[in-house]
Amino acid sequence: MLLWVGLAVLVVIIASIVVLCSFMRGEFYFSRVKDNDTLSVEMRGLFGLVRYRYVIPIIQFKGLTQGILIKSETVTKHDAKLKDETRDHITKDKVITFYKESKDVLVHTLNLYGWMKQTLAKVECTELKWITRVGLGDAPETAITTGAVWGIKSSLLGFAIGYVKLIAKPRVDVIPQYNEKQFATEFRFAGRIRVWFAVTAGIRLLYRAAKVKGGIRSWIQFALKARARFKPAS
């Protein structure tokens, strides 16, 4: 009997070590071609057994009053199976409300910026692709704009890459379209972090929140509001 119990405990320990040493993988993708925008976020874990994919296939600017209309879809492990579908408007008031909620969490967490910087340092970038096509219909203007876009992209990427480990060769380019008016861009970022680092980061976050009065309550309220915000429409 003791032998079987010992074997069971050993199996549990080995399985726990394997899971903690495995990777959580994430991918962010955005593309804009003419008036068509697509944004997707995908998370995978436990060797692909756990998968979450959030897709926004429609982004439409509806004016200053209605803001931006987005249609989002939550997809299960099999892409063909649609789980939830939501339509929502991102208005100025909602952006202000989200900013206030985020600021409240920041105030009620001890050195949240330091925690984010420490956690991102454990993230490995496995793919970075950003291709942009620019055309103004005039060769000199297109050339000037291409150089300006290159400068902006270089500054943004230089700032962001400093926070994560880059283990893949970036594919970054700005392609001038001299004979037509066009602006199209495709951006893809894929990264991974070991489950062990993610778990310890969560524990450190709880500890930092607990060090400030009302910190845990602020995070719970923020999580509940975020969940309600992404709840599918009936």
Backbone as numpy.savetxt, mean C-alpha at the origin, in Angstrom:
# Nx Ny Nz CAx CAy CAz Cx Cy Cz
2.30 -42.34 25.67 1.47 -41.13 25.67 2.34 -39.86 25.67
3.34 -39.85 26.54 4.24 -38.70 26.62 5.00 -38.51 25.31
5.30 -39.63 24.63 6.00 -39.54 23.35 5.17 -38.79 22.33
3.86 -39.13 22.25 2.98 -38.47 21.28 2.79 -36.99 21.61
2.69 -36.70 22.90 2.56 -35.30 23.31 3.83 -34.52 22.93
4.98 -35.14 23.17 6.24 -34.49 22.82 6.35 -34.26 21.33
5.93 -35.26 20.52 5.97 -35.09 19.06 5.02 -33.99 18.59
3.84 -33.92 19.23 2.88 -32.87 18.86 3.44 -31.49 19.17
4.05 -31.38 20.36 4.64 -30.09 20.73 5.78 -29.73 19.78
6.58 -30.71 19.40 7.69 -30.48 18.47 7.18 -30.01 17.11
6.11 -30.65 16.63 5.52 -30.26 15.34 5.01 -28.83 15.40
4.34 -28.48 16.51 3.81 -27.12 16.68 4.94 -26.10 16.69
6.03 -26.44 17.39 7.17 -25.52 17.46 7.80 -25.33 16.08
8.00 -26.43 15.36 8.60 -26.35 14.02 7.69 -25.55 13.07
6.37 -25.82 13.14 5.43 -25.10 12.27 5.44 -23.61 12.60
5.51 -23.27 13.88 5.53 -21.86 14.28 6.79 -21.17 13.76
7.93 -21.88 13.85 9.19 -21.30 13.35 9.12 -21.08 11.85
8.55 -22.05 11.13 8.44 -21.93 9.67 7.56 -20.74 9.30
6.43 -20.60 10.00 5.51 -19.49 9.71 6.16 -18.15 10.02
6.82 -18.05 11.18 7.45 -16.78 11.57 8.59 -16.40 10.65
9.24 -17.39 10.06 10.35 -17.10 9.14 9.89 -16.89 7.70
8.61 -17.14 7.43 8.09 -16.93 6.07 7.86 -15.45 5.82
7.51 -15.12 4.59 7.35 -13.72 4.19 5.87 -13.35 4.04
5.55 -12.14 4.44 4.31 -11.49 4.03 4.67 -10.62 2.82
3.92 -10.78 1.74 4.23 -10.06 0.50 3.10 -9.10 0.16
3.48 -7.97 -0.36 2.50 -6.97 -0.77 2.86 -6.36 -2.10
1.85 -5.90 -2.81 2.07 -5.29 -4.12 1.11 -4.12 -4.31
1.65 -2.99 -4.74 0.84 -1.81 -5.05 1.01 -1.51 -6.54
-0.11 -1.33 -7.23 -0.07 -1.10 -8.68 -1.01 0.04 -9.05
-0.52 0.94 -9.88 -1.35 2.04 -10.38 -1.00 2.30 -11.83
-2.02 2.49 -12.64 -1.79 2.82 -14.04 -2.83 3.84 -14.50
-2.39 4.71 -15.38 -3.29 5.68 -16.00 -2.98 5.74 -17.49
-3.97 5.40 -18.29 -3.85 5.45 -19.75 -5.05 6.24 -20.26
-4.78 7.42 -20.80 -5.84 8.35 -21.21 -6.73 8.66 -20.00
-8.00 8.30 -20.05 -8.90 8.59 -18.92 -9.17 7.35 -18.07
-8.44 6.29 -18.31 -8.66 5.05 -17.57 -7.63 4.90 -16.45
-8.11 4.84 -15.22 -7.25 4.68 -14.05 -7.53 3.32 -13.40
-6.48 2.67 -12.95 -6.62 1.41 -12.23 -5.65 1.41 -11.05
-6.15 1.05 -9.89 -5.33 0.97 -8.69 -5.66 -0.34 -7.98
-4.63 -1.06 -7.57 -4.86 -2.31 -6.85 -3.81 -2.50 -5.76
-4.24 -3.14 -4.67 -3.36 -3.47 -3.56 -3.58 -4.95 -3.25
-2.50 -5.71 -3.18 -2.60 -7.14 -2.91 -1.66 -7.53 -1.78
-2.17 -8.37 -0.86 -1.38 -8.88 0.26 -1.45 -10.40 0.24
-0.29 -11.05 0.47 -0.24 -12.51 0.51 0.60 -12.96 1.69
0.23 -14.10 2.26 0.97 -14.63 3.39 0.77 -16.13 3.51
1.54 -16.75 4.42 1.46 -18.19 4.65 1.63 -18.96 3.34
2.68 -18.58 2.59 3.03 -19.26 1.35 1.90 -19.22 0.31
1.14 -18.12 0.32 0.07 -17.94 -0.65 -1.28 -18.47 -0.21
-1.35 -19.11 0.95 -2.63 -19.63 1.42 -3.57 -18.51 1.84
-3.02 -17.40 2.33 -3.82 -16.24 2.70 -3.57 -15.15 1.67
-4.65 -14.63 1.10 -4.50 -13.64 0.04 -5.64 -12.64 0.08
-5.30 -11.37 -0.04 -6.31 -10.30 -0.07 -5.96 -9.35 -1.20
-6.93 -9.04 -2.03 -6.70 -8.16 -3.18 -7.81 -7.11 -3.24
-7.38 -5.86 -3.23 -8.31 -4.73 -3.25 -8.06 -3.96 -4.53
-9.11 -3.81 -5.36 -8.97 -3.22 -6.69 -9.90 -2.02 -6.82
-9.37 -0.94 -7.39 -10.19 0.23 -7.73 -10.09 0.43 -9.23
-11.05 -0.12 -10.00 -10.95 -0.03 -11.46 -11.49 1.28 -12.02
-12.22 2.05 -11.21 -12.82 3.29 -11.70 -12.50 4.43 -10.74
-11.86 5.48 -11.27 -11.60 6.70 -10.50 -12.05 7.87 -11.37
-13.10 8.59 -10.92 -13.65 9.67 -11.73 -13.77 10.94 -10.88
-13.26 12.05 -11.44 -13.41 13.33 -10.77 -14.78 13.90 -11.11
-15.62 14.13 -10.09 -17.01 14.55 -10.31 -17.24 16.02 -9.96
-16.17 16.79 -9.78 -16.32 18.19 -9.45 -15.93 18.48 -8.02
-15.90 19.77 -7.66 -15.45 20.17 -6.33 -16.43 19.76 -5.23
-17.71 19.65 -5.55 -18.70 19.32 -4.52 -18.76 17.82 -4.26
-18.79 17.03 -5.33 -18.90 15.58 -5.17 -17.55 14.90 -4.98
-16.46 15.59 -5.36 -15.14 15.01 -5.16 -14.82 13.95 -6.20
-14.19 12.87 -5.73 -13.73 11.79 -6.63 -14.57 10.55 -6.39
-15.15 10.02 -7.45 -15.92 8.77 -7.37 -14.98 7.60 -7.59
-15.01 6.65 -6.68 -14.22 5.43 -6.84 -15.13 4.21 -6.75
-14.84 3.24 -7.57 -15.51 1.94 -7.50 -14.45 0.93 -7.10
-14.65 0.27 -5.98 -13.65 -0.67 -5.48 -14.22 -2.08 -5.42
-13.32 -3.04 -5.55 -13.69 -4.45 -5.52 -12.72 -5.21 -4.62
-13.27 -6.09 -3.79 -12.46 -6.98 -2.98 -12.56 -8.37 -3.58
-11.43 -8.94 -3.92 -11.39 -10.22 -4.63 -10.79 -11.29 -3.73
-11.32 -12.50 -3.82 -10.82 -13.61 -3.02 -9.55 -14.16 -3.65
-9.10 -15.32 -3.16 -7.86 -15.92 -3.64 -7.89 -16.14 -5.13
-9.07 -16.49 -5.66 -9.21 -16.68 -7.11 -9.73 -15.37 -7.70
-8.96 -14.77 -8.59 -9.28 -13.44 -9.11 -10.66 -13.38 -9.77
-11.12 -14.49 -10.28 -12.38 -14.48 -11.00 -13.57 -14.33 -10.06
-13.39 -14.53 -8.78 -14.50 -14.51 -7.84 -14.55 -13.17 -7.12
-15.57 -12.38 -7.40 -15.75 -11.08 -6.77 -16.42 -11.27 -5.41
-15.79 -10.71 -4.38 -16.32 -10.86 -3.02 -17.22 -9.68 -2.64
-16.70 -8.47 -2.75 -17.45 -7.26 -2.40 -17.24 -6.21 -3.47
-18.23 -5.31 -3.60 -18.12 -4.20 -4.53 -18.66 -2.96 -3.85
-17.93 -1.84 -3.97 -18.29 -0.62 -3.27 -18.14 0.58 -4.19
-19.07 1.53 -4.06 -18.95 2.81 -4.73 -18.96 3.90 -3.66
-18.06 4.85 -3.79 -17.97 5.90 -2.78 -17.40 7.16 -3.41
-17.68 8.29 -2.75 -17.15 9.57 -3.18 -16.14 10.05 -2.14
-14.95 10.39 -2.62 -13.94 10.98 -1.74 -14.08 12.50 -1.85
-14.67 13.12 -0.83 -14.91 14.55 -0.84 -13.90 15.26 0.05
-13.92 16.59 -0.01 -13.01 17.39 0.81 -13.27 17.15 2.30
-14.55 17.04 2.67 -14.89 16.82 4.09 -14.36 15.48 4.58
-14.43 14.45 3.74 -13.94 13.14 4.14 -12.41 13.14 4.29
-11.73 13.87 3.41 -10.27 13.97 3.51 -9.88 14.68 4.79
-10.60 15.76 5.13 -10.32 16.50 6.36 -10.58 15.62 7.59
-11.68 14.86 7.55 -12.00 13.96 8.66 -10.93 12.90 8.85
-10.47 12.31 7.74 -9.42 11.30 7.82 -8.12 11.91 8.36
-7.82 13.12 7.95 -6.61 13.80 8.44 -6.68 14.01 9.95
-7.84 14.41 10.44 -8.00 14.63 11.89 -7.88 13.31 12.65
-8.46 12.24 12.11 -8.36 10.93 12.76 -6.91 10.46 12.79
-6.19 10.64 11.68 -4.78 10.22 11.63 -3.93 11.06 12.59
-4.23 12.34 12.68 -3.49 13.21 13.59 -3.72 12.80 15.04
-4.95 12.39 15.35 -5.27 11.94 16.72 -4.47 10.69 17.08
-4.35 9.75 16.12 -3.56 8.55 16.35 -2.08 8.91 16.54
-1.61 9.87 15.74 -0.21 10.30 15.85 0.09 10.90 17.22
-0.83 11.69 17.72 -0.64 12.33 19.02 -0.66 11.31 20.14
-1.46 10.25 19.99 -1.63 9.26 21.05 -0.70 8.05 20.89
0.37 8.20 20.12 1.36 7.13 19.96 2.75 7.70 20.17
3.50 7.05 21.02 4.85 7.52 21.33 5.78 7.32 20.13
6.25 8.43 19.56 7.22 8.41 18.46 6.77 7.46 17.34
5.60 7.74 16.77 5.07 6.90 15.70 5.98 6.94 14.46
6.57 8.10 14.19 7.46 8.22 13.03 8.67 7.28 13.19
9.22 7.22 14.39 10.35 6.32 14.64 9.97 4.87 14.44
8.74 4.52 14.87 8.26 3.14 14.67 8.12 2.83 13.18
7.55 3.77 12.42 7.38 3.55 10.98 8.73 3.39 10.28
9.68 4.23 10.65 11.01 4.16 10.04 11.69 2.84 10.37
11.56 2.38 11.62 12.17 1.12 12.05 11.52 -0.07 11.35
10.21 -0.01 11.15 9.49 -1.10 10.50 9.79 -1.16 9.00
9.79 0.00 8.34 10.07 0.03 6.90 11.48 -0.44 6.58
12.40 -0.29 7.54 13.78 -0.75 7.32 13.84 -2.26 7.16
12.81 -2.98 7.61 12.76 -4.44 7.48 12.06 -4.88 6.20
11.51 -3.94 5.45 10.80 -4.25 4.21 11.80 -4.35 3.06
11.70 -5.42 2.28 12.56 -5.61 1.11 11.75 -5.34 -0.16
12.24 -4.43 -0.99 11.59 -4.13 -2.25 12.04 -5.15 -3.30
11.12 -5.97 -3.77 11.44 -7.02 -4.74 11.13 -6.62 -6.18
10.38 -5.54 -6.36 10.11 -5.04 -7.72 9.74 -3.57 -7.64
10.33 -2.79 -8.53 10.01 -1.36 -8.61 10.00 -0.97 -10.08
8.84 -0.59 -10.57 8.67 -0.24 -11.97 7.84 1.04 -12.07
8.34 2.01 -12.81 7.62 3.26 -13.01 7.93 3.78 -14.41
7.02 3.55 -15.32 7.18 3.95 -16.72 6.16 5.04 -17.03
6.62 6.15 -17.58 5.74 7.26 -17.91 5.96 7.67 -19.35
4.87 7.91 -20.04 4.92 8.40 -21.43 4.32 9.80 -21.48
5.09 10.73 -22.05 4.68 12.13 -22.08 4.75 12.65 -23.50
3.68 13.33 -23.91 3.66 13.95 -25.23 2.79 15.19 -25.21
3.30 16.29 -25.75 2.54 17.54 -25.80 2.22 17.97 -27.22
2.63 17.15 -28.19 2.36 17.50 -29.58 3.40 18.43 -30.18
4.31 18.93 -29.34 5.37 19.81 -29.80 6.69 19.28 -29.27
7.67 19.06 -30.15 8.92 18.41 -29.77 9.68 19.15 -28.68
9.93 20.47 -28.79 10.67 21.16 -27.72 9.96 21.12 -26.38
8.66 21.37 -26.38 7.91 21.34 -25.12 7.91 19.94 -24.52
7.80 18.94 -25.38 7.83 17.56 -24.90 9.17 17.23 -24.26
10.25 17.69 -24.88 11.59 17.42 -24.33 11.78 18.09 -22.98
11.31 19.35 -22.85 11.43 20.06 -21.57 10.60 19.37 -20.49
9.37 18.99 -20.85 8.50 18.32 -19.89 9.06 16.97 -19.48
9.63 16.25 -20.42 10.24 14.96 -20.11 11.34 15.11 -19.07
12.20 16.13 -19.24 13.24 16.38 -18.27 12.70 16.73 -16.90
11.61 17.53 -16.88 11.00 17.91 -15.61 10.42 16.69 -14.89
9.75 15.82 -15.66 9.18 14.60 -15.07 10.28 13.70 -14.52
11.38 13.60 -15.26 12.52 12.81 -14.78 13.01 13.35 -13.42
13.11 14.66 -13.30 13.56 15.25 -12.05 12.63 14.96 -10.89
11.32 15.08 -11.13 10.34 14.81 -10.08 10.40 13.35 -9.65
10.43 12.45 -10.62 10.47 11.02 -10.30 11.74 10.64 -9.56
12.86 11.20 -9.96 14.12 10.89 -9.30 14.11 11.35 -7.84
13.55 12.53 -7.60 13.48 13.05 -6.23 12.57 12.18 -5.36
11.40 11.83 -5.89 10.45 11.02 -5.12 11.02 9.64 -4.82
11.59 8.99 -5.84 12.14 7.65 -5.64 13.34 7.67 -4.71
14.19 8.68 -4.85 15.35 8.79 -3.97 14.94 8.93 -2.52
13.86 9.68 -2.28 13.36 9.85 -0.91 12.76 8.56 -0.36
11.93 7.88 -1.20 11.22 6.68 -0.73 12.15 5.49 -0.55
13.10 5.30 -1.47 13.97 4.13 -1.42 14.86 4.16 -0.18
15.09 5.35 0.36 15.93 5.45 1.55 15.34 4.79 2.78
14.06 4.44 2.73 13.40 3.86 3.90 13.32 2.33 3.84
13.48 1.73 2.65 13.35 0.28 2.52 14.63 -0.30 1.92
14.74 -1.64 1.98 15.87 -2.33 1.37 15.55 -2.65 -0.09
16.34 -2.13 -0.99 16.12 -2.36 -2.41 16.97 -3.54 -2.86
16.30 -4.67 -3.18 17.02 -5.87 -3.61 16.76 -6.19 -5.07
15.98 -5.35 -5.74 15.70 -5.54 -7.17 16.16 -4.31 -7.94
16.50 -4.50 -9.18 16.92 -3.38 -10.03 15.70 -2.59 -10.48
15.63 -1.31 -10.15 14.46 -0.51 -10.53 14.36 -0.37 -12.05
13.14 -0.35 -12.54 12.86 -0.10 -13.96 12.11 1.23 -14.05
12.85 2.28 -14.26 12.28 3.63 -14.28 12.62 4.28 -15.61
11.60 4.88 -16.23 11.85 5.50 -17.52 10.77 6.55 -17.80
11.14 7.56 -18.57 10.21 8.56 -19.08 10.38 8.57 -20.59
9.32 8.18 -21.30 9.40 8.02 -22.75 8.68 9.19 -23.43
9.40 10.02 -24.16 8.75 11.15 -24.85 7.95 10.68 -26.05
6.78 11.27 -26.22 5.93 11.00 -27.38 5.84 12.30 -28.19
6.73 12.45 -29.15 6.87 13.73 -29.83 5.73 14.04 -30.80
5.08 13.02 -31.33 4.10 13.24 -32.39 2.65 13.24 -31.93
2.42 13.17 -30.61 1.05 13.14 -30.12 0.96 13.70 -28.71
-0.24 14.08 -28.33 -0.50 14.53 -26.97 -0.90 13.32 -26.14
-0.11 13.03 -25.14 -0.37 11.83 -24.34 0.28 11.95 -22.98
-0.41 11.41 -21.99 0.21 11.21 -20.68 -0.29 9.87 -20.14
0.63 8.96 -19.96 0.29 7.64 -19.42 1.39 7.23 -18.45
1.00 6.58 -17.39 1.99 6.15 -16.40 1.59 4.80 -15.82
2.59 4.02 -15.49 2.38 2.71 -14.86 3.39 2.57 -13.73
2.87 2.31 -12.53 3.73 2.21 -11.35 3.42 0.91 -10.61
4.48 0.16 -10.31 4.31 -1.09 -9.57 5.41 -1.19 -8.50
4.98 -1.45 -7.27 5.91 -1.67 -6.17 5.54 -2.97 -5.48
6.49 -3.88 -5.38 6.27 -5.14 -4.68 7.31 -5.26 -3.57
6.87 -5.66 -2.40 7.77 -5.79 -1.27 7.41 -6.97 -0.40
8.29 -7.27 0.53 8.04 -8.37 1.44 8.68 -8.08 2.79
8.12 -8.70 3.82 8.66 -8.58 5.17 8.40 -9.91 5.88
9.35 -10.35 6.65 9.16 -11.62 7.37 8.07 -11.47 8.42
7.32 -12.55 8.62 6.21 -12.53 9.57 6.71 -12.17 10.97
7.90 -12.65 11.31 8.45 -12.35 12.62 8.61 -10.85 12.83
9.14 -10.15 11.83 9.31 -8.70 11.93 7.97 -7.99 12.01
6.98 -8.50 11.25 5.65 -7.88 11.27 5.00 -8.05 12.64
5.15 -9.23 13.24 4.57 -9.48 14.57 5.22 -8.60 15.62
6.55 -8.54 15.61 7.25 -7.71 16.59 6.94 -6.23 16.37
6.73 -5.81 15.12 6.36 -4.42 14.85 4.99 -4.11 15.44
4.06 -5.06 15.34 2.74 -4.88 15.94 2.81 -4.78 17.46
3.66 -5.60 18.06 3.82 -5.56 19.52 4.43 -4.22 19.95
5.42 -3.76 19.20 6.04 -2.47 19.52 5.05 -1.32 19.37
4.18 -1.41 18.37 3.18 -0.37 18.18 2.21 -0.32 19.35
1.76 -1.50 19.80 0.87 -1.55 20.96 1.55 -0.98 22.20
2.82 -1.29 22.35 3.57 -0.78 23.50 3.68 0.74 23.45
3.98 1.28 22.29 4.09 2.73 22.15 2.75 3.41 22.39
1.66 2.79 21.90 0.34 3.37 22.12 -0.05 3.31 23.60
0.32 2.22 24.27 -0.02 2.06 25.68 0.74 3.05 26.57
1.86 3.56 26.09 2.65 4.50 26.88 2.00 5.88 26.95
1.03 6.13 26.06 0.32 7.42 26.04 -1.12 7.20 26.48
-1.60 8.05 27.33 -2.97 7.91 27.84 -3.98 8.00 26.69
-4.83 6.99 26.58 -5.84 6.95 25.53 -5.32 6.45 24.19
-4.08 5.97 24.16 -3.50 5.53 22.90 -4.17 4.30 22.32
-4.38 3.28 23.15 -5.03 2.05 22.68 -6.44 2.34 22.20
-7.16 3.18 22.96 -8.53 3.52 22.58 -8.56 4.26 21.23
-7.59 5.14 21.02 -7.53 5.88 19.75 -7.31 4.95 18.58
-6.43 3.96 18.74 -6.16 3.01 17.66 -7.37 2.13 17.39
-8.08 1.72 18.44 -9.28 0.90 18.25 -10.35 1.68 17.49
-10.55 2.93 17.87 -11.53 3.77 17.19 -11.13 4.01 15.74
-9.85 4.22 15.50 -9.36 4.44 14.14 -9.59 3.20 13.28
-9.32 2.01 13.84 -9.51 0.76 13.10 -10.99 0.51 12.80
-11.86 0.79 13.77 -13.30 0.58 13.57 -13.84 1.53 12.51
-13.40 2.78 12.53 -13.86 3.74 11.53 -13.35 3.37 10.14
-12.10 2.89 10.07 -11.55 2.47 8.78 -12.31 1.28 8.22
-12.67 0.36 9.11 -13.44 -0.81 8.68 -14.82 -0.41 8.18
-15.45 0.53 8.88 -16.77 1.00 8.44 -16.68 1.76 7.14
-15.58 2.46 6.95 -15.40 3.25 5.74 -15.28 2.37 4.51
-14.68 1.19 4.66 -14.50 0.27 3.53 -15.55 -0.83 3.50
-16.58 -0.68 4.31 -17.66 -1.68 4.31 -18.42 -1.60 3.00
-18.68 -2.74 2.34 -19.35 -2.69 1.04 -20.76 -2.14 1.12
-21.15 -1.41 0.10 -22.48 -0.84 0.08 -23.52 -1.92 -0.14
-24.68 -1.73 0.48 -25.73 -2.74 0.36 -26.52 -2.53 -0.93
